[in-house]
């Protein structure tokens, strides 16, 4: 019945197959203790950072709304999650979903007034709000204040991180390749024209913001349950900036780019863990270099599925090829 | 009463004014367009023509006066709501989604006619595939009409100027309007392109049962195609009527030929 769009289903199946193989390999490396515990933790952090980068990309890259407070939403998800698992013995999945829902709800609350602002003003407002969230948490005695929340059960493992990451990637890929996502792209490209084509720009900005915040909340829950203790210091402005670097480095508006950005930044951080000052210098140099030679980021607006040999696998069937371009999913 | 309703214009403006700071861009503007008409709005640069479009589409709110579509007031409505009510437009200074493909530009304008929700989109279940297929087919059909089908996969920013103007019209049509507003659609086109465009406008009007309001500052261009014309100068209507009437009007001759 859906002959024309069937290639999308085939693509999804191929990607899912690839994910299963990749998971098997990673799980093998973990179970076989090939990876040291330091690198095992870093594999988890890469997954969490991919969720953070791709969800921030939905807001910044696809919808064009410059948000600088992503770590704040992560903190909300982390704290809601740890309170639920540690104090109320809730199942992990409930804690993750509740953390995501709380962050998404806060995203809506914050988004409605702030998304009227544009460009630099929005960046400053979200930066401030991210810090406010952190400072509020710091002053809640119930969650340990500045000293942090202790006694968190170690619930996060490779399977959780991997499959939540896969869900996040599919969610955002499918969203941007459908009408609601196209509405977001239209807002990024030209807000007045988007509105004139019937797009309720406020609604879709808030929607993108809420989805982004929701996934940041879920990532926060995964992050918190990697450790015995979390503290507000993990969710500073510098953390938000870190996620922004991943998005900018990979390409604003490319999921492939966000994955690559999360990889590069996490590896750099891990490799340079003993020299934190050095790390910042390398970041700065890498960004300057990128802005000069590839301001659109490593991938620009491109996805791996429409590059080189992958186009043959993921592209449209011959009969449906669009003339004049390279635009597929 | 019923007789009055029968005669009710599709769009009507009553005593509309728009003031920017101290500048009265549009004053006491009275206007109507009936269903099926093709009307021209002409006038020298800076006369207030684009401002009128921005008032009709909710980009600006009138300082005074009222605009009604099908008898319903547009006061306080946002642009997307007015689009849902049945007005679509093009822009004089082209506003395409330039980093997106030609096809996606048109698909976006089907926004209010897509029958799946966010959940169906994200999970790719229910109506998602069937609707995507329908939108794509309809978008390609529109592109075909405007000789853009061969460029469906290209980025909008890479199209030549004339093709960008045609894409703007295709995109506006995808929004499914009753009333189509075209702001200087032939600007920057050569005479042959302009001629083809005017033919196209005539054709889509018939094919889609549209009402069309056309802005042009080149008077000769609209004379051939429009049934009625409003002439604007310094934000005021200085003449209106059939092309013949308007052409003979001394005020119009003065405004256009620069006589005192
Ligand atoms: N947003 C605005 N703010 C201030 N002045 C404006 C604005 N939009 C238009 N104008 C002024 O209103 C007048 C009419 O402009 P416009 O409607 O664009 O003319 P036209 O389309 O007939 O060339 C011009 O003097 C223009 O400078
Ligand atoms: Mg104008």
Coordinates of C-alpha atoms and ligand atoms in Angstrom, one line a residue:
Chain A
X1 CA 0.0 0.0 0.0
X2 CA 2.8 2.4 0.9
X3 CA 5.0 1.5 -2.1
X4 CA 6.5 5.0 -2.5
X5 CA 7.7 5.5 1.0
X6 CA 8.6 1.9 1.7
X7 CA 12.3 2.7 1.3
X8 CA 12.1 4.6 4.6
X9 CA 11.0 1.4 6.4
X10 CA 13.9 -0.5 4.8
X11 CA 16.3 2.2 6.0
X12 CA 15.0 2.0 9.5
X13 CA 15.4 -1.7 9.4
X14 CA 19.0 -1.4 8.2
X15 CA 19.8 1.1 10.9
X16 CA 18.2 -1.0 13.6
X17 CA 20.2 -4.0 12.4
X18 CA 23.4 -2.0 12.6
X19 CA 22.5 -0.9 16.1
X20 CA 22.0 -4.5 17.2
X21 CA 25.4 -5.6 15.8
X22 CA 27.1 -2.6 17.4
X23 CA 25.5 -3.4 20.7
X24 CA 26.6 -7.0 20.6
X25 CA 30.2 -5.9 19.9
X26 CA 30.2 -3.3 22.7
X27 CA 28.6 -5.7 25.1
X28 CA 31.2 -8.3 24.2
X29 CA 34.0 -5.8 24.9
X30 CA 32.4 -5.0 28.3
X31 CA 31.6 -8.6 29.3
X32 CA 35.0 -9.8 28.1
X33 CA 36.7 -7.1 30.1
X34 CA 38.6 -5.8 27.1
X35 CA 37.7 -2.3 28.1
X36 CA 39.1 -1.0 31.3
X37 CA 36.6 0.4 33.8
X38 CA 37.7 3.9 32.9
X39 CA 36.8 3.3 29.2
X40 CA 33.7 1.4 30.1
X41 CA 32.5 4.5 31.9
X42 CA 33.5 6.6 28.9
X43 CA 31.4 4.5 26.6
X44 CA 28.4 5.2 28.7
X45 CA 29.3 8.9 28.8
X46 CA 29.6 9.0 25.0
X47 CA 26.1 7.6 24.7
X48 CA 24.7 10.1 27.2
X49 CA 26.6 12.9 25.4
X50 CA 25.1 11.8 22.1
X51 CA 21.6 12.2 23.7
X52 CA 22.5 15.6 25.0
X53 CA 24.0 16.8 21.7
X54 CA 21.3 15.5 19.5
X55 CA 18.5 16.9 21.7
X56 CA 20.3 20.3 21.9
X57 CA 20.7 20.1 18.1
X58 CA 16.9 19.9 17.7
X59 CA 16.6 23.2 19.5
X60 CA 19.7 25.0 18.2
X61 CA 20.4 23.4 14.9
X62 CA 17.1 22.4 13.5
X63 CA 14.8 25.0 15.0
X64 CA 17.5 27.8 15.1
X65 CA 16.8 28.8 18.7
X66 CA 20.1 29.5 20.4
X67 CA 19.8 27.7 23.8
X68 CA 22.7 27.8 26.3
X69 CA 21.1 26.1 29.3
X70 CA 20.9 22.5 28.3
X71 CA 22.8 21.3 31.4
X72 CA 20.0 22.8 33.6
X73 CA 17.4 20.4 32.1
X74 CA 19.9 17.5 32.5
X75 CA 20.2 18.4 36.2
X76 CA 16.4 18.4 36.6
X77 CA 16.2 14.9 35.1
X78 CA 19.2 13.7 37.2
X79 CA 17.8 14.9 40.5
X80 CA 14.2 13.8 39.9
X81 CA 15.6 10.4 38.9
X82 CA 17.9 9.9 41.9
X83 CA 15.2 11.0 44.4
X84 CA 12.8 8.5 42.9
X85 CA 15.2 5.5 42.8
X86 CA 17.1 6.2 46.0
X87 CA 14.4 7.5 48.3
X88 CA 11.3 5.9 46.8
X89 CA 12.8 2.8 45.3
X90 CA 11.0 3.4 42.0
X91 CA 12.0 1.2 39.0
X92 CA 14.8 2.8 36.9
X93 CA 12.5 3.2 33.8
X94 CA 10.0 5.2 35.9
X95 CA 12.8 7.4 37.3
X96 CA 14.1 8.1 33.8
X97 CA 10.7 8.9 32.3
X98 CA 9.7 11.0 35.3
X99 CA 13.0 13.0 35.0
X100 CA 12.4 13.5 31.3
X101 CA 8.8 14.6 31.9
X102 CA 9.9 17.0 34.6
X103 CA 12.5 18.5 32.4
X104 CA 10.1 18.8 29.4
X105 CA 7.5 20.4 31.6
X106 CA 10.1 22.9 32.8
X107 CA 11.1 23.4 29.1
X108 CA 7.5 24.4 28.3
X109 CA 7.3 26.8 31.3
X110 CA 10.6 28.4 30.4
X111 CA 10.1 28.3 26.7
X112 CA 6.8 30.1 26.5
X113 CA 8.1 33.4 27.8
X114 CA 11.7 33.2 26.5
X115 CA 11.2 31.9 23.0
X116 CA 9.8 35.3 22.1
X117 CA 13.3 36.5 22.3
X118 CA 15.6 36.1 19.4
X119 CA 19.3 35.4 18.8
X120 CA 21.6 36.7 21.5
X121 CA 18.9 37.6 23.9
X122 CA 17.5 34.1 23.9
X123 CA 21.1 32.7 24.5
X124 CA 21.5 35.0 27.5
X125 CA 18.1 34.2 28.9
X126 CA 18.6 30.4 28.6
X127 CA 22.1 30.7 30.0
X128 CA 20.7 32.5 33.0
X129 CA 17.9 30.0 33.5
X130 CA 20.3 27.1 33.4
X131 CA 22.3 28.7 36.2
X132 CA 19.1 29.4 38.2
X133 CA 18.1 25.8 38.0
X134 CA 21.5 24.8 39.3
X135 CA 21.4 27.3 42.1
X136 CA 17.9 26.3 43.2
X137 CA 19.0 22.7 43.4
X138 CA 22.1 23.8 45.4
X139 CA 19.8 25.3 48.0
X140 CA 17.4 22.4 48.4
X141 CA 18.6 20.6 51.5
X142 CA 16.5 17.5 50.7
X143 CA 18.7 16.6 47.7
X144 CA 22.0 17.4 49.6
X145 CA 22.5 21.0 48.5
X146 CA 26.0 22.0 47.3
X147 CA 27.5 18.8 48.8
X148 CA 25.5 16.7 46.4
X149 CA 23.2 13.7 46.5
X150 CA 24.7 10.5 48.0
X151 CA 23.9 6.8 47.9
X152 CA 22.7 6.6 44.3
X153 CA 22.2 3.0 43.2
X154 CA 24.4 2.1 40.2
X155 CA 21.6 1.3 37.8
X156 CA 23.0 2.6 34.5
X157 CA 24.7 0.0 32.3
X158 CA 25.6 -0.3 28.7
X159 CA 22.2 -1.7 27.6
X160 CA 20.3 1.2 29.2
X161 CA 22.5 3.8 27.7
X162 CA 22.7 2.2 24.3
X163 CA 19.0 1.6 23.7
X164 CA 17.9 4.9 25.1
X165 CA 20.4 6.6 22.8
X166 CA 19.0 4.6 19.9
X167 CA 15.5 5.6 20.8
X168 CA 16.5 9.3 21.1
X169 CA 18.2 9.1 17.7
X170 CA 15.2 7.5 16.0
X171 CA 12.8 9.9 17.7
X172 CA 14.6 13.0 16.5
X173 CA 15.4 11.6 13.1
X174 CA 11.7 10.7 12.5
X175 CA 10.6 14.1 14.0
X176 CA 12.7 16.2 11.7
X177 CA 11.6 14.1 8.7
X178 CA 7.9 14.7 9.2
X179 CA 5.7 17.7 9.2
X180 CA 6.3 19.0 12.8
X181 CA 10.0 18.8 12.2
X182 CA 9.7 20.5 8.8
X183 CA 7.8 23.3 10.6
X184 CA 10.8 23.7 12.9
X185 CA 13.2 23.8 10.0
X186 CA 11.0 26.5 8.4
X187 CA 11.3 28.6 11.6
X188 CA 15.0 28.3 11.4
X189 CA 15.1 29.3 7.8
X190 CA 12.6 32.2 7.9
X191 CA 10.3 32.9 10.7
X192 CA 8.0 35.3 8.8
X193 CA 7.6 32.9 5.9
X194 CA 7.0 30.0 8.2
X195 CA 4.2 31.8 9.9
X196 CA 2.8 32.9 6.5
X197 CA 2.7 29.2 5.4
X198 CA 0.4 28.4 8.4
X199 CA 3.0 27.4 11.0
X200 CA 2.2 28.4 14.5
X201 CA 5.8 29.4 15.2
X202 CA 5.4 29.7 19.0
X203 CA 3.9 26.3 19.3
X204 CA 6.7 24.6 17.3
X205 CA 9.5 26.5 19.1
X206 CA 8.1 25.4 22.4
X207 CA 7.6 21.9 21.1
X208 CA 11.2 21.6 20.0
X209 CA 12.4 23.1 23.3
X210 CA 10.3 20.7 25.3
X211 CA 11.4 17.6 23.4
X212 CA 15.0 18.7 23.6
X213 CA 14.7 19.4 27.4
X214 CA 12.9 16.1 27.9
X215 CA 15.7 14.0 26.3
X216 CA 18.2 16.1 28.3
X217 CA 16.3 15.1 31.4
X218 CA 16.4 11.4 30.5
X219 CA 20.1 11.7 29.8
X220 CA 20.5 13.3 33.2
X221 CA 18.8 10.3 34.8
X222 CA 21.2 7.9 33.0
X223 CA 24.2 10.1 33.9
X224 CA 23.3 10.3 37.6
X225 CA 22.9 6.5 38.0
X226 CA 26.5 6.0 36.8
X227 CA 27.8 7.4 40.1
X228 CA 27.4 7.1 43.8
X229 CA 27.2 10.8 44.2
X230 CA 26.1 13.7 42.0
X231 CA 26.4 17.4 42.8
X232 CA 25.2 20.6 41.1
X233 CA 28.8 21.2 40.0
X234 CA 28.2 18.7 37.2
X235 CA 25.6 20.9 35.6
X236 CA 27.3 24.3 35.3
X237 CA 27.3 26.6 32.4
X238 CA 30.6 25.0 31.4
X239 CA 28.7 21.7 30.9
X240 CA 26.1 23.4 28.7
X241 CA 28.9 25.0 26.7
X242 CA 30.5 21.5 26.3
X243 CA 27.3 20.2 24.7
X244 CA 27.1 23.2 22.5
X245 CA 30.6 22.5 21.3
X246 CA 29.6 19.0 20.3
X247 CA 26.7 20.4 18.2
X248 CA 28.7 23.2 16.6
X249 CA 31.6 20.9 15.9
X250 CA 29.4 18.2 14.3
X251 CA 27.2 20.5 12.4
X252 CA 24.0 22.4 13.4
X253 CA 21.2 20.4 11.8
X254 CA 23.0 17.1 11.4
X255 CA 22.3 14.0 13.6
X256 CA 25.4 12.4 12.2
X257 CA 27.3 15.5 13.2
X258 CA 26.0 15.4 16.8
X259 CA 27.1 11.8 17.1
X260 CA 30.5 12.7 15.8
X261 CA 30.8 15.8 17.9
X262 CA 29.9 13.8 21.1
X263 CA 32.5 11.2 20.2
X264 CA 35.3 13.7 19.5
X265 CA 34.6 15.9 22.6
X266 CA 34.2 12.9 25.0
X267 CA 37.4 11.3 23.7
X268 CA 39.3 14.5 24.0
X269 CA 38.0 15.1 27.5
X270 CA 38.9 11.5 28.5
X271 CA 42.3 11.5 26.9
X272 CA 43.2 14.9 28.4
X273 CA 41.5 14.2 31.8
X274 CA 44.7 14.8 33.7
X275 CA 45.4 18.1 32.1
X276 CA 42.1 20.1 32.3
X277 CA 43.7 23.4 31.4
X278 CA 45.2 21.9 28.3
X279 CA 41.8 20.6 27.4
X280 CA 40.2 24.0 27.2
X281 CA 43.0 25.3 25.1
X282 CA 42.6 22.4 22.6
X283 CA 38.8 23.0 22.5
X284 CA 39.4 26.7 21.8
X285 CA 41.9 26.0 19.1
X286 CA 39.7 23.3 17.5
X287 CA 36.8 25.7 17.5
X288 CA 38.8 28.6 16.0
X289 CA 40.2 26.2 13.4
X290 CA 36.7 25.0 12.6
X291 CA 35.2 28.5 12.3
X292 CA 37.9 29.4 9.8
X293 CA 37.8 26.3 7.6
X294 CA 34.4 24.7 8.1
X295 CA 32.0 27.1 9.9
X296 CA 29.1 24.8 9.1
X297 CA 30.7 22.1 11.3
X298 CA 32.1 18.7 10.3
X299 CA 28.9 17.6 8.6
X300 CA 27.0 20.8 8.0
X301 CA 23.4 19.8 7.2
X302 CA 24.5 16.5 5.8
X303 CA 23.7 13.0 7.2
X304 CA 25.8 10.0 6.7
X305 CA 22.9 8.3 4.9
X306 CA 23.2 10.6 2.0
X307 CA 26.9 10.6 1.6
X308 CA 29.1 8.6 -0.8
X309 CA 28.5 4.8 -0.7
X310 CA 25.8 5.1 1.9
X311 CA 23.5 6.8 -0.6
X312 CA 23.2 3.6 -2.5
X313 CA 22.0 1.8 0.6
X314 CA 19.7 4.5 2.0
X315 CA 18.8 6.6 -1.0
X316 CA 15.4 6.7 -2.7
X317 CA 14.6 3.9 -5.1
X318 CA 15.6 4.7 -8.7
X319 CA 12.0 5.4 -9.9
X320 CA 11.6 8.0 -7.2
X321 CA 14.9 9.8 -7.5
X322 CA 14.5 13.6 -7.3
X323 CA 16.0 15.5 -10.1
X324 CA 18.5 18.2 -9.3
X325 CA 19.8 17.2 -6.0
X326 CA 20.9 14.9 -3.2
X327 CA 18.1 15.3 -0.8
X328 CA 17.0 12.2 0.9
X329 CA 16.4 11.3 4.5
Chain B
X1 CA -30.2 40.9 4.5
X2 CA -29.7 37.7 2.5
X3 CA -29.1 39.8 -0.6
X4 CA -26.4 41.6 1.2
X5 CA -24.8 38.3 2.2
X6 CA -24.7 37.1 -1.3
X7 CA -22.9 40.2 -2.4
X8 CA -20.5 40.1 0.5
X9 CA -16.9 40.4 -0.8
X10 CA -14.3 37.8 -0.1
X11 CA -12.0 40.3 1.5
X12 CA -12.9 43.8 2.6
X13 CA -10.9 46.6 4.2
X14 CA -12.8 49.5 5.8
X15 CA -11.0 52.8 6.7
X16 CA -7.7 51.0 7.4
X17 CA -4.7 53.1 8.4
X18 CA -1.2 52.1 9.4
X19 CA 1.1 54.5 11.1
X20 CA 4.8 53.8 11.6
X21 CA 6.1 56.3 14.1
X22 CA 5.2 59.6 12.4
X23 CA 4.7 58.1 8.9
X24 CA 1.3 57.2 7.7
X25 CA 2.1 54.3 5.4
X26 CA -1.5 53.6 4.6
X27 CA -4.4 56.0 5.2
X28 CA -8.2 55.5 5.1
X29 CA -7.8 52.5 2.8
X30 CA -11.1 51.1 1.5
X31 CA -10.9 48.0 -0.5
X32 CA -12.8 44.9 -1.5
X33 CA -12.2 41.9 -3.7
X34 CA -15.0 39.5 -4.7
X35 CA -14.7 35.7 -5.0
X36 CA -13.0 34.8 -8.3
X37 CA -11.7 38.3 -9.2
X38 CA -8.2 39.1 -10.3
X39 CA -7.4 42.6 -8.9
X40 CA -4.3 44.7 -9.2
X41 CA -2.8 47.0 -6.6
X42 CA -0.4 49.4 -8.3
X43 CA 1.5 52.5 -7.3
X44 CA 4.9 54.0 -7.2
X45 CA 7.6 52.6 -4.9
X46 CA 6.9 53.4 -1.3
X47 CA 3.2 53.9 -1.9
X48 CA 2.3 51.4 0.8
X49 CA 1.4 48.3 -1.3
X50 CA 3.5 45.8 0.6
X51 CA 2.2 47.4 3.8
X52 CA -1.4 46.6 2.7
X53 CA -0.3 42.9 2.2
X54 CA 1.2 42.9 5.6
X55 CA -2.0 44.2 7.0
X56 CA -4.1 41.6 5.1
X57 CA -1.9 38.8 6.4
X58 CA -1.6 39.8 10.0
X59 CA 2.1 40.7 9.9
X60 CA 1.0 44.2 10.9
X61 CA -2.2 45.1 12.8
X62 CA -4.1 48.1 11.5
X63 CA -3.7 51.3 13.6
X64 CA -7.4 52.0 12.8
X65 CA -10.1 50.3 10.7
X66 CA -11.0 46.7 10.1
X67 CA -10.3 44.0 7.6
X68 CA -12.7 41.1 7.1
X69 CA -12.3 37.8 5.2
X70 CA -15.6 36.1 4.4
X71 CA -17.2 38.5 6.9
X72 CA -14.9 37.4 9.7
X73 CA -12.7 40.1 11.3
X74 CA -8.9 39.6 11.0
X75 CA -8.2 41.9 13.9
X76 CA -5.9 40.3 16.4
X77 CA -5.3 37.2 14.3
X78 CA -1.7 36.0 13.9
X79 CA -0.4 35.3 10.3
X80 CA -0.6 31.5 10.7
X81 CA -4.3 31.8 11.7
X82 CA -5.0 34.0 8.7
X83 CA -3.3 31.5 6.4
X84 CA -5.6 28.8 8.0
X85 CA -8.5 31.0 7.2
X86 CA -7.6 31.0 3.5
X87 CA -5.1 33.7 2.6
X88 CA -1.6 32.9 1.2
X89 CA 1.0 35.2 -0.1
X90 CA 4.4 35.6 -1.7
X91 CA 7.0 38.1 -0.7
X92 CA 8.5 41.0 -2.7
X93 CA 11.9 40.4 -1.1
X94 CA 11.9 36.6 -1.6
X95 CA 11.6 34.7 1.6
X96 CA 12.2 31.1 0.7
X97 CA 13.5 28.4 3.1
X98 CA 16.9 28.8 1.4
X99 CA 18.9 25.9 2.9
X100 CA 16.1 23.4 2.3
X101 CA 15.2 21.7 -0.9
X102 CA 12.8 23.0 -3.4
X103 CA 10.5 20.1 -2.6
X104 CA 10.7 20.7 1.2
X105 CA 9.8 24.3 0.6
X106 CA 6.5 23.3 -0.9
X107 CA 5.9 20.4 1.6
X108 CA 6.2 22.8 4.5
X109 CA 3.3 24.9 3.2
X110 CA 1.0 21.8 3.4
X111 CA 1.4 22.2 7.1
X112 CA -2.3 22.6 7.9
X113 CA -3.4 19.9 5.6
X114 CA -1.4 17.0 7.0
X115 CA -3.4 14.5 8.8
X116 CA -1.0 12.8 11.2
X117 CA 0.1 13.8 14.6
X118 CA 3.5 14.1 16.3
X119 CA 3.2 10.6 17.8
X120 CA 2.4 9.0 14.5
X121 CA 5.3 10.9 12.9
X122 CA 7.8 9.8 15.5
X123 CA 6.7 6.2 15.6
X124 CA 6.1 6.1 11.9
X125 CA 2.7 4.4 12.3
X126 CA -0.9 5.1 11.3
X127 CA -1.3 7.7 8.6
X128 CA 2.4 8.7 8.4
X129 CA 3.5 6.9 5.2
X130 CA 0.2 7.5 3.3
X131 CA 0.1 11.2 4.2
X132 CA 3.8 11.7 3.3
X133 CA 3.2 10.1 0.0
X134 CA 0.2 12.2 -0.7
X135 CA 2.0 15.4 0.3
X136 CA 5.0 14.5 -1.9
X137 CA 2.8 13.7 -4.9
X138 CA 0.8 17.0 -4.5
X139 CA 4.0 19.0 -4.0
X140 CA 5.6 17.5 -7.1
X141 CA 2.4 18.3 -9.1
X142 CA 2.7 22.0 -8.0
X143 CA 6.3 22.0 -8.9
X144 CA 5.5 20.6 -12.3
X145 CA 3.0 23.4 -13.0
X146 CA 5.7 26.0 -12.3
X147 CA 8.4 24.1 -14.3
X148 CA 10.4 23.3 -11.2
X149 CA 10.0 19.6 -11.0
X150 CA 13.4 19.0 -12.4
X151 CA 14.9 21.0 -9.6
X152 CA 12.9 19.3 -6.7
X153 CA 16.0 18.1 -5.0
X154 CA 18.0 21.2 -5.3
X155 CA 18.5 23.7 -2.5
X156 CA 16.2 26.7 -2.9
X157 CA 19.1 29.1 -2.6
X158 CA 20.7 27.7 -5.7
X159 CA 17.8 28.4 -8.0
X160 CA 18.0 31.3 -10.5
X161 CA 16.0 34.4 -9.5
X162 CA 13.0 33.8 -11.7
X163 CA 12.7 30.2 -10.5
X164 CA 12.8 31.4 -6.9
X165 CA 9.8 33.7 -7.6
X166 CA 7.9 30.8 -9.2
X167 CA 8.7 28.6 -6.2
X168 CA 7.3 31.3 -3.9
X169 CA 4.0 31.0 -5.8
X170 CA 4.0 27.2 -5.8
X171 CA 4.6 27.3 -2.0
X172 CA 1.8 29.8 -1.4
X173 CA -0.6 27.5 -3.4
X174 CA 0.4 24.5 -1.3
X175 CA -1.1 26.3 1.7
X176 CA -4.5 25.9 0.0
X177 CA -5.7 29.5 -0.1
X178 CA -9.0 31.0 -1.3
X179 CA -7.2 34.3 -1.8
X180 CA -3.7 34.5 -3.2
X181 CA -1.7 37.7 -2.7
X182 CA 1.3 38.1 -5.1
X183 CA 3.8 40.9 -4.2
X184 CA 5.6 42.0 -7.4
X185 CA 5.9 38.4 -8.7
X186 CA 7.5 39.6 -11.9
X187 CA 10.2 41.8 -10.3
X188 CA 13.6 41.1 -11.8
X189 CA 12.2 38.9 -14.6
X190 CA 12.9 39.6 -18.2
X191 CA 9.9 40.4 -20.5
X192 CA 9.6 36.8 -21.8
X193 CA 9.6 35.3 -18.2
X194 CA 7.1 38.0 -17.2
X195 CA 4.8 37.1 -20.0
X196 CA 5.0 33.4 -19.1
X197 CA 4.3 34.2 -15.5
X198 CA 1.2 36.2 -16.3
X199 CA -0.1 33.3 -18.3
X200 CA 0.6 31.0 -15.4
X201 CA -1.2 33.2 -13.0
X202 CA -4.2 33.3 -15.3
X203 CA -4.1 29.5 -15.5
X204 CA -3.7 28.7 -11.8
X205 CA -6.5 31.0 -11.0
X206 CA -8.9 29.0 -13.2
X207 CA -7.5 25.7 -12.3
X208 CA -7.6 26.2 -8.5
X209 CA -10.7 28.5 -8.5
X210 CA -8.6 31.2 -6.8
X211 CA -9.2 34.9 -6.1
X212 CA -6.0 36.8 -6.8
X213 CA -4.7 40.1 -5.7
X214 CA -1.5 41.2 -7.5
X215 CA 0.9 44.0 -6.6
X216 CA 2.9 45.5 -9.4
X217 CA 4.6 48.8 -9.8
X218 CA 4.8 48.5 -13.6
X219 CA 1.4 49.6 -14.7
X220 CA 1.4 48.2 -18.2
X221 CA 1.9 44.7 -16.9
X222 CA -1.3 44.6 -14.8
X223 CA -3.4 46.3 -17.4
X224 CA -3.7 43.2 -19.5
X225 CA -4.5 40.7 -16.8
X226 CA -6.5 42.4 -14.0
X227 CA -10.2 43.0 -14.1
X228 CA -10.0 45.8 -11.5
X229 CA -7.2 48.0 -10.3
X230 CA -6.5 50.1 -7.2
X231 CA -3.9 52.8 -7.6
X232 CA -2.1 53.7 -4.4
X233 CA 0.0 56.8 -3.8
X234 CA 1.4 58.0 -0.5
X235 CA -0.7 55.4 1.2
X236 CA -4.0 56.6 -0.3
X237 CA -6.2 55.2 -3.0
X238 CA -6.1 57.8 -5.8
X239 CA -8.1 55.8 -8.3
X240 CA -9.9 52.5 -8.7
X241 CA -11.9 50.8 -11.4
X242 CA -11.3 48.8 -14.6
X243 CA -8.0 49.2 -16.4
X244 CA -9.5 51.5 -19.0
X245 CA -11.0 53.8 -16.3
X246 CA -7.8 53.9 -14.3
X247 CA -5.7 54.5 -17.3
X248 CA -7.7 57.6 -18.2
X249 CA -7.8 59.0 -14.7
X250 CA -5.9 62.3 -14.5
X251 CA -4.7 61.6 -11.0
X252 CA -3.1 58.4 -12.2
X253 CA -1.5 60.0 -15.2
X254 CA -0.1 62.7 -12.9
X255 CA 1.3 60.1 -10.4
X256 CA 2.8 57.9 -13.1
X257 CA 4.0 60.5 -15.6
X258 CA 5.3 62.8 -12.8
X259 CA 3.2 65.8 -13.9
X260 CA 2.3 68.3 -11.3
Ligands
LIG1 N1 7.9 48.2 9.4 C1 8.0 49.5 8.9 N2 8.5 50.4 9.8 C2 8.6 51.7 9.3 N3 8.3 52.1 8.1 C3 7.8 51.2 7.2 C4 7.7 49.8 7.6 N4 7.2 49.1 6.5 C5 7.1 50.0 5.5 N5 7.4 51.3 5.9 C6 7.3 52.5 5.2 O1 6.0 52.6 4.6 C7 6.1 53.1 3.3 C8 5.4 52.2 2.4 O2 6.2 51.0 2.2 P1 5.8 49.8 1.3 O3 4.4 49.3 1.7 O4 6.9 48.8 1.4 O5 5.7 50.4 -0.2 P2 5.6 49.7 -1.6 O6 5.4 48.2 -1.4 O7 4.4 50.3 -2.2 O8 6.8 50.0 -2.3 C9 7.5 53.4 3.0 O9 7.8 54.7 3.2 C10 8.2 52.5 3.9 O10 9.5 53.0 4.2
LIG2 MG1 6.5 46.7 -1.9

